[in-house]
C-alpha positions as a printed Julia matrix, in Angstrom:
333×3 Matrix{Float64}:
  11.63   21.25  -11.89
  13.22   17.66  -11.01
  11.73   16.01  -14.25
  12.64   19.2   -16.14
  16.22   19.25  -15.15
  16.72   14.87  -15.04
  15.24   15.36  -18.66
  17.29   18.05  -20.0
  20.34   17.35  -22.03
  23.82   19.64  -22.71
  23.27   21.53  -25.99
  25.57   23.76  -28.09
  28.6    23.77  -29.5
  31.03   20.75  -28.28
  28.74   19.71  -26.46
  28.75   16.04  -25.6
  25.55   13.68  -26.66
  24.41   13.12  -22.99
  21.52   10.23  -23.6
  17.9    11.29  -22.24
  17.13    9.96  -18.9
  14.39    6.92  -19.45
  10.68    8.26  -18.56
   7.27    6.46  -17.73
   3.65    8.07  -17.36
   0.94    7.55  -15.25
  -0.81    5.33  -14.92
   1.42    1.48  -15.15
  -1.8    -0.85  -15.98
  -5.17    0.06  -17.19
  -6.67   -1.09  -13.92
  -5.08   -2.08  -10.54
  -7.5    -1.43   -7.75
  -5.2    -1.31   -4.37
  -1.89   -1.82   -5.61
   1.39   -2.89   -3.86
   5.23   -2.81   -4.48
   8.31   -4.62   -2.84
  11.52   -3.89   -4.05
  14.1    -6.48   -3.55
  17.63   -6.64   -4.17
  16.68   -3.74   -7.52
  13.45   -6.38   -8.8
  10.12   -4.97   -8.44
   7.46   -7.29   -7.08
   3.74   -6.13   -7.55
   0.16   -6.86   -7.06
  -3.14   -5.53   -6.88
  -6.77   -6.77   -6.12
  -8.34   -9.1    -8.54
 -11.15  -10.18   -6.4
 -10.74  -13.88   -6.92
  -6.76  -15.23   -6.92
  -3.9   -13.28   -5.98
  -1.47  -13.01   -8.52
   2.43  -11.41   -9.06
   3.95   -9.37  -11.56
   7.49   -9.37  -11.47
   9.89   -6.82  -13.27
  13.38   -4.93  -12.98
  11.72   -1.64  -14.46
   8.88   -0.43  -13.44
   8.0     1.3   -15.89
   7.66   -2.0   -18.01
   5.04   -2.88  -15.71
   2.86   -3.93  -18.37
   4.99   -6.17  -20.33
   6.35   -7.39  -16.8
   6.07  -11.61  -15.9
   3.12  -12.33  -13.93
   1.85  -15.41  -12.31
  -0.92  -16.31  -10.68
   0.34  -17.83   -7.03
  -2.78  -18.68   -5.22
  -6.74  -19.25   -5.6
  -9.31  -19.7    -2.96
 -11.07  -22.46   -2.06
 -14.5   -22.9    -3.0
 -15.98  -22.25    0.58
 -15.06  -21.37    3.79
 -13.8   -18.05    5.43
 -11.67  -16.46    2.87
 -13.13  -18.21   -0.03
 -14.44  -14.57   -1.98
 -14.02  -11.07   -2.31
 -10.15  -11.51   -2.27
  -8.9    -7.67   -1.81
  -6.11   -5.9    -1.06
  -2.59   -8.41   -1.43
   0.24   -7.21    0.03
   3.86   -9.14   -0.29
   6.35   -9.16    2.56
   9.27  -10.87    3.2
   9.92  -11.44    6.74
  12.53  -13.59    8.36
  13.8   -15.16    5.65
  10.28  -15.9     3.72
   7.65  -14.92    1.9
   4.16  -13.63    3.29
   1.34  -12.34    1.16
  -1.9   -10.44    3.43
  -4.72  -10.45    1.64
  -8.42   -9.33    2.94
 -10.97  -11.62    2.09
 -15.06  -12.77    2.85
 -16.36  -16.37    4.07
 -18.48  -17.86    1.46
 -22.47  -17.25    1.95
 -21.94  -13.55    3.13
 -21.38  -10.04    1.6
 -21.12   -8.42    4.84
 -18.62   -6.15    6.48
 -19.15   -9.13    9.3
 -17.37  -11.49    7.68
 -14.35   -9.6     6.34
 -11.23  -10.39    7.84
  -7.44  -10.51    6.93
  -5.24  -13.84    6.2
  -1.75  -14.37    5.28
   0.02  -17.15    2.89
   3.92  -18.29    3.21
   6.59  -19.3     1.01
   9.16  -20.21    2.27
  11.3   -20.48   -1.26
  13.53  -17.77   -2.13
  11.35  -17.1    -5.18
   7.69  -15.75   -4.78
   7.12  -16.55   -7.85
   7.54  -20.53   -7.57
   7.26  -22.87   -4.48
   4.83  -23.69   -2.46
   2.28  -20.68   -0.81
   1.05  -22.39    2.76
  -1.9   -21.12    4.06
  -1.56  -19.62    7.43
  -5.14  -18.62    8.15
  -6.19  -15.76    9.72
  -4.76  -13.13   11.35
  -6.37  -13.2    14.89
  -7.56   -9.69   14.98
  -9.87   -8.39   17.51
 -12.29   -7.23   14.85
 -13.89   -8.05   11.59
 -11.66   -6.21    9.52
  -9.56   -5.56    6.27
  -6.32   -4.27    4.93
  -3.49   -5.68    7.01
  -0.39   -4.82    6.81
   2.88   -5.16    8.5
   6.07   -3.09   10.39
   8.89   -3.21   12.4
   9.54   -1.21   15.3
  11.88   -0.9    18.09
  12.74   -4.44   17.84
   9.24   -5.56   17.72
   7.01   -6.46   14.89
   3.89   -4.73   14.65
   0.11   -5.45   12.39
  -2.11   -2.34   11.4
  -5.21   -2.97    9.81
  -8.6    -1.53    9.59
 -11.59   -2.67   11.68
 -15.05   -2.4    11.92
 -16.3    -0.32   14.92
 -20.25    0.04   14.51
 -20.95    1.31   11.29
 -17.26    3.07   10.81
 -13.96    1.64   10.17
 -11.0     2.74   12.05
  -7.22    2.24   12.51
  -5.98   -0.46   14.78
  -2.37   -1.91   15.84
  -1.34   -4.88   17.93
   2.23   -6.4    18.17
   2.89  -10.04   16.49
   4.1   -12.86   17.91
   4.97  -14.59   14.79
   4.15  -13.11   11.12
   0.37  -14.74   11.2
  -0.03  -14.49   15.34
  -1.11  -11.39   17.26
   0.16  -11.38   20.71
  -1.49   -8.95   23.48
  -3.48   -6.15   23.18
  -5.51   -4.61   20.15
  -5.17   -0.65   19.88
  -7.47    1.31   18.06
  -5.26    4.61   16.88
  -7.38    6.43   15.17
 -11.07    6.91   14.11
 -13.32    8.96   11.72
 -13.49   12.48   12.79
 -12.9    15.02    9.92
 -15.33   16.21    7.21
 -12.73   14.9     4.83
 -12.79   10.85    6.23
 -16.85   10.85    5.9
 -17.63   11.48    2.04
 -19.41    8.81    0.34
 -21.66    8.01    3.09
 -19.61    5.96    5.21
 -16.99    7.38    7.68
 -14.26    5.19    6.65
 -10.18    4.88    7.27
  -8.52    2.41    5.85
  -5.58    1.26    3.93
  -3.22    1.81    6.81
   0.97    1.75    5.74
   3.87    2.76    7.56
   6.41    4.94    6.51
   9.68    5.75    8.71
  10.94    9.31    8.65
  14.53   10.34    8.02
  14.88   11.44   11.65
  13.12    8.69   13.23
   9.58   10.0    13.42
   6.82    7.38   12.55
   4.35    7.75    9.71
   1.02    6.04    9.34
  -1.15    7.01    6.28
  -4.31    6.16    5.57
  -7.25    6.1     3.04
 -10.16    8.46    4.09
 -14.05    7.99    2.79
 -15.85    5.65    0.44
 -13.47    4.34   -2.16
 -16.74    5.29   -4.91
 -16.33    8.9    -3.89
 -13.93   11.61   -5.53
 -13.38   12.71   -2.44
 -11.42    9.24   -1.2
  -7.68   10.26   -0.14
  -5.09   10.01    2.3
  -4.76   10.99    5.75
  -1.46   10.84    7.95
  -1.18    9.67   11.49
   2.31   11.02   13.36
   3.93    9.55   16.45
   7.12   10.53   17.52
  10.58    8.98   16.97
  11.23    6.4    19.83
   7.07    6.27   20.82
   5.09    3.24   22.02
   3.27    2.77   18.68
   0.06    0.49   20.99
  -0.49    3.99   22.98
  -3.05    6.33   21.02
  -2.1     9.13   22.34
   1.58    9.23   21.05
  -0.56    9.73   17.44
  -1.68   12.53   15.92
  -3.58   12.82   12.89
  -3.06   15.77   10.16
  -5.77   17.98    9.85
  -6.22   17.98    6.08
  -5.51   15.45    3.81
  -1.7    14.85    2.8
  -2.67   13.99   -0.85
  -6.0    14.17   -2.52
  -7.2    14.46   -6.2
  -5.9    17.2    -8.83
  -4.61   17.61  -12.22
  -7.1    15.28  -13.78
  -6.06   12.53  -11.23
  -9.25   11.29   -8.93
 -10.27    9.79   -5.74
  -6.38    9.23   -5.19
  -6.13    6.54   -2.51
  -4.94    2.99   -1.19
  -1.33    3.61   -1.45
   2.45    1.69   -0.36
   5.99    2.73   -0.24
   9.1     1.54   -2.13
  12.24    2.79   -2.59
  14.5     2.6    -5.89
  16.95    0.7    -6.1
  19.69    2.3    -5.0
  18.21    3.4    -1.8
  18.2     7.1    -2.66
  14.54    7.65   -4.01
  11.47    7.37   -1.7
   8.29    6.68   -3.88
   4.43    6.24   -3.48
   2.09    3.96   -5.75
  -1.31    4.2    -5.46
  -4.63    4.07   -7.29
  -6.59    6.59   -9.43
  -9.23    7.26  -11.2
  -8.81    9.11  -14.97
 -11.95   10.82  -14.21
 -14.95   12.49  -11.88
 -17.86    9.73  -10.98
 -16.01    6.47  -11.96
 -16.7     5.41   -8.09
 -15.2     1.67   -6.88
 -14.08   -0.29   -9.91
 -11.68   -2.24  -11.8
 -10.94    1.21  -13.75
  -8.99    2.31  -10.88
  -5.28    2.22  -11.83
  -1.99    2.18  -10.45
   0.4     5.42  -10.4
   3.89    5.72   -8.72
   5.56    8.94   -8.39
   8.72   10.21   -5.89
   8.24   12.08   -2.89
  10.42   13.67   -0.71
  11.03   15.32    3.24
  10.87   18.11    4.73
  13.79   19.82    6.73
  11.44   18.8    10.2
  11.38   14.91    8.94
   7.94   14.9     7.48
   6.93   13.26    3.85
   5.84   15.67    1.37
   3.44   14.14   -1.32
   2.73   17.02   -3.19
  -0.21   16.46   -5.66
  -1.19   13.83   -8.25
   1.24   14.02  -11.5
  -1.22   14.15  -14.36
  -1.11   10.84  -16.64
   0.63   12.86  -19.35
   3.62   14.12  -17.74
   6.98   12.05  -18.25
   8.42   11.27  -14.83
  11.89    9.6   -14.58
  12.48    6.34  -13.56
  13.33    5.02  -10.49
  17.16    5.55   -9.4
  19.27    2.52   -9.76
  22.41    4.13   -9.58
  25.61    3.85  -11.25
């Protein structure tokens, strides 16, 4: 009803010519495993998982994605611990700078083992020029992937996704500085629904925080094996004014908040951006076009809007098929 009405214009007699709101569909790219949005100051910043070099795309519509500037900003070295498997880039800026997280695997090894999370700064105004510093790892507790970052009651906060035995689970700690973990490592949330074990492997991952209109906290996840059509999101729940490191202040949904339909599948690895204007809250995350297309490069990136409930809570809704015109992010007047 939203797209409907944004997309209708006045008709009849005298009427005034009222131009057609501009529309996108689904998906932006062709492929974009795990992709990520900042919006800053009404210019979109995105990137996704390449598996070698992390690169930007840089646009002020969206919806142009494709024809958008890109640039590729860093390359691993040929060795060491974050030389392969480069997943997962996601662009903050923080105190004045730039800081991509990125998940990556020492050279030599394949192995969940050897998986951990690093971060690069830039201390430029531009992300797209300077120079990108390598901080190194994040000291997690854990081998471990998907990092990302929050702020919270004053504090800055890093949720990731570690490897407990054979699972992966949910885990925050506070920061000291935007590469440096200070204290204690709490694991939120683990594997325990039908729904997070499809795929054979009882996986969460993906974590991202969202901030409710009343002050509730949001955490959602990824739940299963990326390869199964079954992979989707999860949502984690802690009260407004909670001690995020406690796991009992969280509580976890007890279906998933957004999972494959309308020709949309294995919906999953999402982020959060708002338009423009600060009026629109919006979702990107990946997709595949089809049943049994598993973990690949065909995964692609889709945005749509979302909105809140009357208690404070997001409402997803379902996948918007790839052939429905959405309208564009809000910039206002």
């Amino acid at each position: 009803m939203l797209a409907a009405a944004l997309l209708a214009g006045l008709s009849g007699p005298g009427a005034a010519e009222v131009p057609a709101a501009p529309t996108f569909t689904n998906p932006l790219l062709t492929s974009g495993p795990d992709p990520w949005i900042t919006q800053e100051g009404g210019v979109y910043y995105y990137t996704h998982t390449l598996g070698n070099r992390l690169m930007l795309w840089r646009t002020d519509n969206i919806a142009d994605l494709a024809k958008a500037e890109k640039r590729v900003v860093w390359t691993p070295p040929a060795k060491g611990a974050n030389a392969h498997s480069i997943w997962a880039p996601e662009l903050h800026r923080l105190d004045g700078k730039w800081y991509l997280y990125y998940s990556a695997t020492a050279s030599g090894f394949k192995d969940d083992a050897h998986r951990a999370v690093f971060v690069l700064e830039n201390a430029g105004p531009d992300p797209m020029q300077g120079e990108w510093v390598d901080r190194g790892r994040v000291n997690t507790a854990r081998a471990g992937i998907d990092g990302t970052v929050f702020e919270h009651g004053g504090k800055r906060y890093f949720a990731y996704s570690p490897y407990i035995g054979s699972d992966s689970g949910l885990a925050i700690a506070e920061m000291s500085n935007p590469w440096t973990l200070t204290g204690g490592e709490s694991v939120i949330a683990m594997p325990d629904k039908a729904w997070e074990k499809q795929g054979g492997r009882q996986i969460l991952e993906g974590p991202e925080f969202l901030r409710g209109p009343k002050g509730d906290l949001f955490l959602t996840y990824s739940a299963s094996a990326c390869w199964s059509d079954d992979y989707s999101l999860g949502l984690l729940h802690a009260p407004a004014g909670s001690d995020v490191l406690d796991p009992k202040v969280w509580t976890k949904t007890a279906q998933p908040v957004f999972k494959s339909a309308n020709g949309v599948y294995a919906t999953g690895h999402n982020g959060f951006f708002t338009s423009p204007d600060g009026k629109e809250s919006w979702i990107i995350y990946h997709a595949n076009p089809g049943p049994g297309m598993k973990c690949t490069p065909a995964r692609a990136p889709h945005i749509q809007r979302f909105g809140w409930s009357d208690a404070g809570w997001p409402e997803f809704g379902e996948p918007v098929a790839g052939d429905t015109p959405l309208p564009v992010p809000s910039r206002g007047r």
